[in-house]
Short mmCIF file of C-alpha atoms in Angstrom, two decimals:
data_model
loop_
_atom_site.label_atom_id
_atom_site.label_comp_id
_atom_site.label_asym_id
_atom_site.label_seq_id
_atom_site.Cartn_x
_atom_site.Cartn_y
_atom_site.Cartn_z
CA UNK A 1 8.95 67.94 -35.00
CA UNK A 2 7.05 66.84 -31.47
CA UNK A 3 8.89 69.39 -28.91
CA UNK A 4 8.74 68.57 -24.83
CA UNK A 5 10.50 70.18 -21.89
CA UNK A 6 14.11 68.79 -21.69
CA UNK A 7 14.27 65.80 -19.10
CA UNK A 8 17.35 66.73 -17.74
CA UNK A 9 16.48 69.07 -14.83
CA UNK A 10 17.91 72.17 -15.88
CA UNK A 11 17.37 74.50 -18.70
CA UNK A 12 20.31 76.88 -19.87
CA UNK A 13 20.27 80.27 -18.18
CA UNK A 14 21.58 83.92 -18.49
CA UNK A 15 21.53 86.77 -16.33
CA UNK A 16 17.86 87.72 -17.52
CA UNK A 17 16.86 83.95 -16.52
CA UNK A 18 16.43 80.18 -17.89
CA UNK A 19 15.97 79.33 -21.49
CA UNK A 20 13.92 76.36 -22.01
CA UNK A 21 15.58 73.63 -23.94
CA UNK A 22 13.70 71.33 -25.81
CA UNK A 23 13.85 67.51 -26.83
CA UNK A 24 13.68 66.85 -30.73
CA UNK A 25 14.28 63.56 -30.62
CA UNK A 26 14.25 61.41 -27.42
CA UNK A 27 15.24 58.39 -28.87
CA UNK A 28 18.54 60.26 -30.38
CA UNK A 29 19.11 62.67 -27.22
CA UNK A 30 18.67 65.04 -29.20
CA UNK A 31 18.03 68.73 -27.63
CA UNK A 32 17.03 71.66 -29.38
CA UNK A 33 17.02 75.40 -27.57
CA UNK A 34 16.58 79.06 -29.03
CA UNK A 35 18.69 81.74 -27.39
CA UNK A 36 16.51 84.49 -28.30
CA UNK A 37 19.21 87.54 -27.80
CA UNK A 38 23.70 87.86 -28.19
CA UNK A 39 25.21 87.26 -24.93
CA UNK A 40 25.88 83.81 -22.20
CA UNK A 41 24.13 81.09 -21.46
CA UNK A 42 24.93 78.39 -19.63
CA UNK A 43 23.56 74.66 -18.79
CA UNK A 44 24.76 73.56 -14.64
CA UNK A 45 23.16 70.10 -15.61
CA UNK A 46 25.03 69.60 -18.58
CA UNK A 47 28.29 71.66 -18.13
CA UNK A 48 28.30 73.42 -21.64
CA UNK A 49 28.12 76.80 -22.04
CA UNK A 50 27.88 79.19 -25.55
CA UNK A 51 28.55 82.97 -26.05
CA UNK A 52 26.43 84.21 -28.75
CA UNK A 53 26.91 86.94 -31.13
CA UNK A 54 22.95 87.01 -31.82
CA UNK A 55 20.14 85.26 -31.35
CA UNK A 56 19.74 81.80 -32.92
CA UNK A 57 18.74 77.97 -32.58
CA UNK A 58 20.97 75.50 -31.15
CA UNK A 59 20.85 71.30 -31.87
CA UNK A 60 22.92 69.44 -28.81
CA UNK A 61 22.85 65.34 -29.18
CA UNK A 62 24.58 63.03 -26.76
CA UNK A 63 26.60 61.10 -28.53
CA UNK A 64 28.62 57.85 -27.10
CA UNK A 65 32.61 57.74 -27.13
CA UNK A 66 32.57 53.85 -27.94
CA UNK A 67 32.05 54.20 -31.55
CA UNK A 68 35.11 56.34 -31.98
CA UNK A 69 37.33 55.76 -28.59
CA UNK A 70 39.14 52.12 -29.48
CA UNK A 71 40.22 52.73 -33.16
CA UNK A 72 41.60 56.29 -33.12
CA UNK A 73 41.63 57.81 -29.29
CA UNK A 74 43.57 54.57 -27.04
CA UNK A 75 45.59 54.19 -29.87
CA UNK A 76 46.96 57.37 -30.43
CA UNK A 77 47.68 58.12 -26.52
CA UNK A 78 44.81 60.00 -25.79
CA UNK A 79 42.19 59.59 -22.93
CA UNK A 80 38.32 60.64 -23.00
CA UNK A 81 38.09 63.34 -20.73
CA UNK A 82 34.32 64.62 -21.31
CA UNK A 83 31.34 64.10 -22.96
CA UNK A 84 30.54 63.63 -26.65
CA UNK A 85 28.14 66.54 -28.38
CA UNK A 86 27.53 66.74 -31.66
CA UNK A 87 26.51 70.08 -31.73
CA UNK A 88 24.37 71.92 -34.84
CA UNK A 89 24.70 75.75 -34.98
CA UNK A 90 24.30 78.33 -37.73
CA UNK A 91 28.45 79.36 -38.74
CA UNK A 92 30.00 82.23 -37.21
CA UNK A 93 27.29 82.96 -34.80
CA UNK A 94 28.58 81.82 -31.92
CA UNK A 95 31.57 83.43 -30.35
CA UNK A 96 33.07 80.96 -28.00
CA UNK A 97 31.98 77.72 -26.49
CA UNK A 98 33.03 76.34 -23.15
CA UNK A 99 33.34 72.37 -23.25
CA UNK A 100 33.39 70.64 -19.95
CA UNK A 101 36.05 68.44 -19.13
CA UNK A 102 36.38 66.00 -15.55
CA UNK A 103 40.12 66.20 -15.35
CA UNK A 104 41.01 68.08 -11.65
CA UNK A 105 43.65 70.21 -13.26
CA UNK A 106 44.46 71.61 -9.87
CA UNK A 107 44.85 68.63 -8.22
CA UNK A 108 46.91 67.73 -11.41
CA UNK A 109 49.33 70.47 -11.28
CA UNK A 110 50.01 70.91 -7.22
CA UNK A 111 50.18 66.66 -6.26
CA UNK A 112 51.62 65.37 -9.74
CA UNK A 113 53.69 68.61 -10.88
CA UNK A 114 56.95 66.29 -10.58
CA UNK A 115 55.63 62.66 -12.34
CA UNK A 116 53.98 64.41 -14.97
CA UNK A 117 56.45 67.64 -15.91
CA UNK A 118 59.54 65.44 -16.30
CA UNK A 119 57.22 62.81 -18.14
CA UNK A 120 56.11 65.54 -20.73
CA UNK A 121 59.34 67.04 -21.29
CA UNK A 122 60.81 63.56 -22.46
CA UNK A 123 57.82 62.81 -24.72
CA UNK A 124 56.67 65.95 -25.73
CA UNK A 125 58.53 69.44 -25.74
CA UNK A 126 60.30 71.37 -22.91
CA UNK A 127 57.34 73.67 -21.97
CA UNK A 128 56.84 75.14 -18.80
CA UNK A 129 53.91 73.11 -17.11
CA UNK A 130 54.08 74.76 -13.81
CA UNK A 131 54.02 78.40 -15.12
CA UNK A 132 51.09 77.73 -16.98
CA UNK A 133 49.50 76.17 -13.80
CA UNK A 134 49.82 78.85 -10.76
CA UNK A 135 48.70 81.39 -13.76
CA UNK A 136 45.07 79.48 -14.14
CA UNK A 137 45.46 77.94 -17.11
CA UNK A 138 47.09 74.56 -18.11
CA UNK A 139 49.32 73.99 -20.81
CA UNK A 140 47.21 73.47 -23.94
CA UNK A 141 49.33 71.10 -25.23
CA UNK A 142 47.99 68.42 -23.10
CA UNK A 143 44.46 69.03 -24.47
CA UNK A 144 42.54 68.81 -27.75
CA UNK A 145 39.26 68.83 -28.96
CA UNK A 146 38.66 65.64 -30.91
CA UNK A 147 36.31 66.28 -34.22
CA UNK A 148 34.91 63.30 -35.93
CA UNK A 149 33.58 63.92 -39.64
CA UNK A 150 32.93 60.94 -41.77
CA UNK A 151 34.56 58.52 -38.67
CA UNK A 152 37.28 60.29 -39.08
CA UNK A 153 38.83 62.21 -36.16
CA UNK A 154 40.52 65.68 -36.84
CA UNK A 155 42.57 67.60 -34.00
CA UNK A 156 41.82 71.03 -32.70
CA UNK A 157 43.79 73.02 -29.78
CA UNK A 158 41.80 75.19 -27.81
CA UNK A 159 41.90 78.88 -27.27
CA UNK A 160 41.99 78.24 -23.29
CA UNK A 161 42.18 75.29 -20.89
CA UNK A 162 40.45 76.16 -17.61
CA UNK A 163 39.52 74.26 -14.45
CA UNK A 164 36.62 72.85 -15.76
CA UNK A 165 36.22 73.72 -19.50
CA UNK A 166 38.17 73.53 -22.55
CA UNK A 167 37.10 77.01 -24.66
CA UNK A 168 37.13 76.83 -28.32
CA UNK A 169 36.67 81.12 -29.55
CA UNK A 170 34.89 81.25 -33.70
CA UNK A 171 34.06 77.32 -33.28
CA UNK A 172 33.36 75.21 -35.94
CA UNK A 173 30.82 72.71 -34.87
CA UNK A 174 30.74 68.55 -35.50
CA UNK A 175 30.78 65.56 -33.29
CA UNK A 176 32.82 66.92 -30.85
CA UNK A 177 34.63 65.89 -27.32
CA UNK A 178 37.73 66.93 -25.25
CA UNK A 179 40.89 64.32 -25.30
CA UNK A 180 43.96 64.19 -22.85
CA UNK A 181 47.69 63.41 -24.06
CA UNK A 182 47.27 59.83 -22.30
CA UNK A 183 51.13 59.59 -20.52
CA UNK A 184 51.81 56.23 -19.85
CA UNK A 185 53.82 57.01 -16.82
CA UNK A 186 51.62 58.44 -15.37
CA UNK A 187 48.51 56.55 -16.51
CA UNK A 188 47.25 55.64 -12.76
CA UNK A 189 47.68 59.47 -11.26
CA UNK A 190 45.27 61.22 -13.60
CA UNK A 191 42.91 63.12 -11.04
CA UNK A 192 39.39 63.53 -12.39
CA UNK A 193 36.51 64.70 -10.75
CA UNK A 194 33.82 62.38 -10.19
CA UNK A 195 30.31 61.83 -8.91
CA UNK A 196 28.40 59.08 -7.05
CA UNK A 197 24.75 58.00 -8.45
CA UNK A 198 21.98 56.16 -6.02
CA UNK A 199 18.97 54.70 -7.45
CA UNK A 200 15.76 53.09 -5.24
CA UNK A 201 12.65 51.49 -6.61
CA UNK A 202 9.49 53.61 -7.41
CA UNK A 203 8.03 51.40 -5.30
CA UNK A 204 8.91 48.10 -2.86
CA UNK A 205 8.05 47.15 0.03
CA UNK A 206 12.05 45.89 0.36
CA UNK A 207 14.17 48.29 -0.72
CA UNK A 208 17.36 47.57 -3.27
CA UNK A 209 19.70 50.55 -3.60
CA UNK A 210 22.24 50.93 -6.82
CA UNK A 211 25.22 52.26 -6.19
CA UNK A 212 27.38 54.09 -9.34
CA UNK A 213 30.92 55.80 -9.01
CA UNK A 214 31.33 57.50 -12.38
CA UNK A 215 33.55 60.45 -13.82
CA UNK A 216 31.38 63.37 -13.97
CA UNK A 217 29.94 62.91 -17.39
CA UNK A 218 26.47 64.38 -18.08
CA UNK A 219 26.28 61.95 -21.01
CA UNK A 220 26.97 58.85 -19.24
CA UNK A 221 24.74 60.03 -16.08
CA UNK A 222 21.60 60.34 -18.48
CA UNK A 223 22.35 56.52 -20.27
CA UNK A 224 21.94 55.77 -16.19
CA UNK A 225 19.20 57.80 -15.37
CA UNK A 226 17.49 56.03 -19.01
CA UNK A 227 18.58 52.64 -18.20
CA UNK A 228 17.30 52.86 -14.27
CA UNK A 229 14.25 54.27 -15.56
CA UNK A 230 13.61 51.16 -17.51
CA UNK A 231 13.55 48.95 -14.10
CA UNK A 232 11.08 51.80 -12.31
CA UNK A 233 14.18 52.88 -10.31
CA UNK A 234 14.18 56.88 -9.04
CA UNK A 235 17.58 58.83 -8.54
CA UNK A 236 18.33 59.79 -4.78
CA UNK A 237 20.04 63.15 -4.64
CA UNK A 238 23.36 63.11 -2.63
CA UNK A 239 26.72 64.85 -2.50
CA UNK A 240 29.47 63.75 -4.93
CA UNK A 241 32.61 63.17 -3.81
CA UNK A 242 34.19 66.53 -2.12
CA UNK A 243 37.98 65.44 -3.51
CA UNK A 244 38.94 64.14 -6.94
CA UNK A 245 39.68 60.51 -7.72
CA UNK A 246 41.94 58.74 -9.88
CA UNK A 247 40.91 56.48 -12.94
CA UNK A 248 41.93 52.58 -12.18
CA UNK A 249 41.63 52.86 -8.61
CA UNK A 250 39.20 50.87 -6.26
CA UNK A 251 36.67 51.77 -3.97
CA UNK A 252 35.26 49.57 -0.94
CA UNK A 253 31.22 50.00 0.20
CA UNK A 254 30.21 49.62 3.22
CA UNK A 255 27.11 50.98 5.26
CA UNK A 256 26.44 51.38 8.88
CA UNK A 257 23.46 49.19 9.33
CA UNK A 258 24.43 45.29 8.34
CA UNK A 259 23.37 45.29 4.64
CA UNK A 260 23.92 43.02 2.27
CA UNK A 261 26.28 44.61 -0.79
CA UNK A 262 26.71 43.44 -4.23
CA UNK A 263 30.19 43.76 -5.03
CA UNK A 264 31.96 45.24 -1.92
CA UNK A 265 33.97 46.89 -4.28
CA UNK A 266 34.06 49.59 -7.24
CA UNK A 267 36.33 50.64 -9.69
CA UNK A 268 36.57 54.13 -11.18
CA UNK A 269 36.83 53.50 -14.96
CA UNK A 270 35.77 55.57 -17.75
CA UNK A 271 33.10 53.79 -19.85
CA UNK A 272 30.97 54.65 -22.91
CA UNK A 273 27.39 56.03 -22.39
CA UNK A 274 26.51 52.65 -24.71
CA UNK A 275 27.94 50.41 -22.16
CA UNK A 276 26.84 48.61 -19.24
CA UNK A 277 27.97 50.66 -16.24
CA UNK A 278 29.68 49.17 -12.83
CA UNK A 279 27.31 49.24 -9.79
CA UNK A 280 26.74 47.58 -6.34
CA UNK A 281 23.47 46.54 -5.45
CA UNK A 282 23.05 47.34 -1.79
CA UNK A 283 20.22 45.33 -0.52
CA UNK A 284 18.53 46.98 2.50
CA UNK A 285 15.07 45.21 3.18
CA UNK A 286 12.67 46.97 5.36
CA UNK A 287 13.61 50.44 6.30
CA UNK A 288 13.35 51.34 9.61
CA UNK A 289 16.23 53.85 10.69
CA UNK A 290 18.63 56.32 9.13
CA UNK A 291 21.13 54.19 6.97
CA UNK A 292 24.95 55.61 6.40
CA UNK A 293 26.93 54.76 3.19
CA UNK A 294 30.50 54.69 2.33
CA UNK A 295 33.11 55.04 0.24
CA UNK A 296 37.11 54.14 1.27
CA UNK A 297 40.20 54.21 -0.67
CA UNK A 298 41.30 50.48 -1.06
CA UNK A 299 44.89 50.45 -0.74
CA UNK A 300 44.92 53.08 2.07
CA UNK A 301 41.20 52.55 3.60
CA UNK A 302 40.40 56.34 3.77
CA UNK A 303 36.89 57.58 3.44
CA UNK A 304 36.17 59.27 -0.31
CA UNK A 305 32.64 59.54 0.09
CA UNK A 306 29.80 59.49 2.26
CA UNK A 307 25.82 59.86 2.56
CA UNK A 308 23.35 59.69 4.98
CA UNK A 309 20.28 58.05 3.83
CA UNK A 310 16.93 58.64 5.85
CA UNK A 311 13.74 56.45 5.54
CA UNK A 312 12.03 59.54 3.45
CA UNK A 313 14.99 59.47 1.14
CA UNK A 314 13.78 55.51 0.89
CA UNK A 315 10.02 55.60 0.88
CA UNK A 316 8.20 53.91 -1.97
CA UNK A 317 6.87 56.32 -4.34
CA UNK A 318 2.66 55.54 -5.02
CA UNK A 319 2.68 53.39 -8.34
CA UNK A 320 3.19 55.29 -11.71
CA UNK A 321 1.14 52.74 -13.41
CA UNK A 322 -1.85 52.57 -11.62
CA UNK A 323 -3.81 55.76 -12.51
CA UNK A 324 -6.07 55.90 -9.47
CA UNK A 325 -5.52 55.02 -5.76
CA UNK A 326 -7.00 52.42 -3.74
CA UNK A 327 -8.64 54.68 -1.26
CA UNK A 328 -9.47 57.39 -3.66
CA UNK A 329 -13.47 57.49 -5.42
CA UNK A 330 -14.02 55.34 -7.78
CA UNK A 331 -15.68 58.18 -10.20
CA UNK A 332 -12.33 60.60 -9.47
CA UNK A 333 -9.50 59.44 -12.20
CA UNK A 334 -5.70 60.64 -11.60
CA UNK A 335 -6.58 63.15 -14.40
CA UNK A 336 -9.71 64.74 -13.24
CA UNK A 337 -8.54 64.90 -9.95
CA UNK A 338 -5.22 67.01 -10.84
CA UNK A 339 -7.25 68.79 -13.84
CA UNK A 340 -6.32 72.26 -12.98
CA UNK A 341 -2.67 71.34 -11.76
CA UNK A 342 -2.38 69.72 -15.75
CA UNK A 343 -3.75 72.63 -17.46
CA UNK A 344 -0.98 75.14 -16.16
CA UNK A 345 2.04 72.77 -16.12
CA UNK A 346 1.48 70.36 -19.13
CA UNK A 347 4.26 72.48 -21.55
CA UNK A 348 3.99 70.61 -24.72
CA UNK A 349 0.36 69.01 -25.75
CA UNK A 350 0.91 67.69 -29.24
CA UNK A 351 3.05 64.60 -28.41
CA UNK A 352 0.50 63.86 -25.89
CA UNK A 353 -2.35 64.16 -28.85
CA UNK A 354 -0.40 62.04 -31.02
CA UNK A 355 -0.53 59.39 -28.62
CA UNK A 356 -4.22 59.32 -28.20
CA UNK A 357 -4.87 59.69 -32.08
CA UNK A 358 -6.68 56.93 -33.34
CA UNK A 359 -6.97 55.35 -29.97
CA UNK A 360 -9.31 57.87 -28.23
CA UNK A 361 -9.25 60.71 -30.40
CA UNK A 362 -10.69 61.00 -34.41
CA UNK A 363 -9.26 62.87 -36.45
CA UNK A 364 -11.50 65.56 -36.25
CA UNK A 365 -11.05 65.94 -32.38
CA UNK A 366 -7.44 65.68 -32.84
CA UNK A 367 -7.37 68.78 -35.29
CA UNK A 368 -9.23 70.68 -33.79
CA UNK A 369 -7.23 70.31 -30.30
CA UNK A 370 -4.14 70.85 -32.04
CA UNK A 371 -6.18 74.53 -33.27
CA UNK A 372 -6.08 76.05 -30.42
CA UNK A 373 -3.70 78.70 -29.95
CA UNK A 374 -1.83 77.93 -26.24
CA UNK A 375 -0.79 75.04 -24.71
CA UNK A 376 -3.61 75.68 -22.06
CA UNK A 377 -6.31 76.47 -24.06
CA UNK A 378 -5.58 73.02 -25.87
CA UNK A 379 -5.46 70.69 -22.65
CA UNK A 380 -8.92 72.63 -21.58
CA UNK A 381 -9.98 71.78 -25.37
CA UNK A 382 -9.02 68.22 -24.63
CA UNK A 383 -10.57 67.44 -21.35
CA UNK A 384 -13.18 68.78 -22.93
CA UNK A 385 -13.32 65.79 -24.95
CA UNK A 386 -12.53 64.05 -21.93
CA UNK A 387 -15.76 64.09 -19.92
CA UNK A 388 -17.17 61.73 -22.35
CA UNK A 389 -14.75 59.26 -22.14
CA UNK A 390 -14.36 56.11 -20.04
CA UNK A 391 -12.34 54.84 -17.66
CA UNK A 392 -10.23 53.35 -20.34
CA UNK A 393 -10.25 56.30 -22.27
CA UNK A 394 -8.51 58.52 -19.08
CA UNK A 395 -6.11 55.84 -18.45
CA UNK A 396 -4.93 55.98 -22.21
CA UNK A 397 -4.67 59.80 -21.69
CA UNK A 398 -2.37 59.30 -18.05
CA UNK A 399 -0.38 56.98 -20.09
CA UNK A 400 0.27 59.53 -22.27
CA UNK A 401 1.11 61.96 -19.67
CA UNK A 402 3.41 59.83 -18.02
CA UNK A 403 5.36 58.73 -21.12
CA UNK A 404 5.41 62.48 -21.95
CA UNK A 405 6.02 64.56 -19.07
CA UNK A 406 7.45 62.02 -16.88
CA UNK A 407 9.13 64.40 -13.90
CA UNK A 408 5.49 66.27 -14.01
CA UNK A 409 3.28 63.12 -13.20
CA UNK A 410 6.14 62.05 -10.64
CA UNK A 411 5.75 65.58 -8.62
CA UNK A 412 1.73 65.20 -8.65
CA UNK A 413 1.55 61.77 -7.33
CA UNK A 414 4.28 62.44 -4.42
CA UNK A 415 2.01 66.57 -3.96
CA UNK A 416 -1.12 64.08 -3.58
CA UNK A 417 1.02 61.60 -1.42
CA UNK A 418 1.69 64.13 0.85
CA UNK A 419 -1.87 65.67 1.03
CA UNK A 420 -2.84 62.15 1.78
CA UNK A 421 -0.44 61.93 4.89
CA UNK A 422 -1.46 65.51 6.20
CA UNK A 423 -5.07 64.76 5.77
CA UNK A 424 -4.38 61.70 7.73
CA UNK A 425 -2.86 63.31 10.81
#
């Protein structure tokens, strides 16, 4: 199966350093990584975390709630509260995994003790939920780890509830996802952390900005990042939110410059990665000075979020689909030009080859590329080839790139953007 580097920024890590995770199968979201020795390893991107008894091969798809979530979660009193995996690993190697969750369980316990204790003692047994809180962990009874076999969905209580994962110990693996006891009482003062998302255009000469307020959900942050993608849009890193939010509630936007904003408002609401997602559109035109965004509590008008946007942060990106600047020689392509940069960084060839098969490369050329024994040797192998080809030919192969090792291209074009300004000063 065609491997490349996982698109999701990080790679899972252990004391003795990152562990490069793998995509099997874009189209699925479906990740593959080899821990290569027992012990922890952990994913900050993703939130998920494994303790190994040995060393062994790991599957990880996103999966989407909305297949499952109407029939058996609403309906049974339950509440999503963190992503979907359906998770492939050989039995009884793995000695405890760490699912995340986005409920604030501290919030939870110090500003709702009262709503929520007397709540669960009518509905549910007399057990101690403060005890359970001051001593780190929640009481587990308010959590379970949904598993769905055959579209059914089977019950599990974890080992531990902690402040941001739910720890199964000897798992069992399926389609898998943590649930909350959903307590209608107390439906609107669920705390959950959450996590703003702003997109701009590749490149514009006016600039558009998309707004997202969304629980923090790794799952439903990549069907955004995908989805963005598809319209050329690029993710502007910000702070999240410092203090949790509460599902249901609604969030004005405002800015400091007089921009026009597409709705003024947001709600926080939990929906499946397969779903269209809330935003504002935050029109902003030419950008000329810094530009402050905002966040404020409806009802009560206080501030939940802020970011200061700068007109770097803004700046259009050089095209993605135009392999070779205006100003640049018409004999240098993209490709030649970065030639040694693509060599060392380019960390999975074959998908790249299959692409060209047929199209630039016979079937002779394409075997005996594939021959060759390290990444580097083949891309040397294949440009190579590559000196004989036209200008068609090299555009076919940046295509490839691009589609392939997206991130990679990206961080070439803006290192040869900024060359470009230095040279010009």
């Amino acid at each position: 199966m065609n491997m490349e580097p996982l698109e999701t920024e990080e790679d899972f890590k252990n004391p003795t350093g990152p562990v490069v995770t793998e995509v099997a199968d874009k189209e699925r979201n479906l990740y593959r990584v080899y821990f290569p020795a027992a012990g922890y390893y952990h994913h900050p991107n993703i939130g998920l975390q494994f303790v190994v008894k040995r060393a062994l091969t790991i599957e990880i798809e996103f999966c989407a709630w909305g297949k499952f979530w109407d029939r058996d979660v609403l309906e049974h009193g339950w509440m999503v509260a963190g992503p979907l995996f359906d998770i492939k690993a050989e039995q009884g190697a793995v000695a405890a995994v760490y699912l995340p969750h986005f409920v604030d369980l501290q919030e939870l316990g110090f500003q709702h003790m009262k709503c929520l204790e007397d709540t669960i003692i009518q509905a549910t047994t007399p057990r101690s939920l403060t005890s359970s809180l001051t001593g780190g962990h929640v009481d587990n009874s308010l959590f379970e780890v949904a598993h769905f076999k055959k579209k059914r969905m089977a019950l599990e209580k974890p080992a531990r509830v902690e402040q941001h994962y739910i720890v199964l110990e000897n798992p069992s693996f399926s389609l898998m996802g943590v649930l909350l006891r959903m307590i209608p009482a107390a439906k609107c003062f669920i705390p959950i952390t959450s996590t703003t998302l702003l997109y701009r255009p590749h490149h514009a000469k006016e600039v558009t900005i998309h707004l997202y307020l969304i629980p923090n959900d790794c799952t439903i942050r990549k069907a955004i990042d995908d989805e963005e993608e598809k319209f050329q849009f690029v993710r502007i890193h910000k702070p999240p939110p410092l203090d949790s939010l509460y599902l249901g509630s609604r969030y004005t936007v405002s800015g400091s410059e007089k921009l026009e904003i597409t709705p003024k408002e947001l709600e926080l609401c939990y929906r499946s990665p397969g779903e269209s997602q809330l935003f504002s559109e935050i029109y902003i035109g030419q950008v000329e000075s810094d530009i402050c965004l905002q966040l404020n509590q409806k009802i009560s008008g206080s501030q939940v979020w802020e970011a200061l946007l700068k007109p770097g942060d803004l700046r259009s990106a050089p095209r993605l689909d135009a392999p070779t600047p205006a100003d640049t020689p018409a004999l240098l392509h993209f490709v030649d030009d970065h030639r040694e940069q693509l060599v060392a960084r380019v960390t999975s060839v074959d998908p790249v080859l299959d692409k060209l098969h047929g199209a630039v490369l016979s079937e002779e050329e394409y075997e005996t590329v594939r021959a060759e024994a390290t990444n580097q040797d083949k891309m040397r192998k294949l440009f190579s080839l590559s000196r004989a080809w036209d200008k068609t030919g090299k555009d076919q192969l940046y295509r490839a790139l691009k589609e392939t090792h997206p991130h990679l291209i990206m961080d070439l074009w803006e290192e040869w953007s900024r060359d470009s300004r230095s040279w010009g000063s």
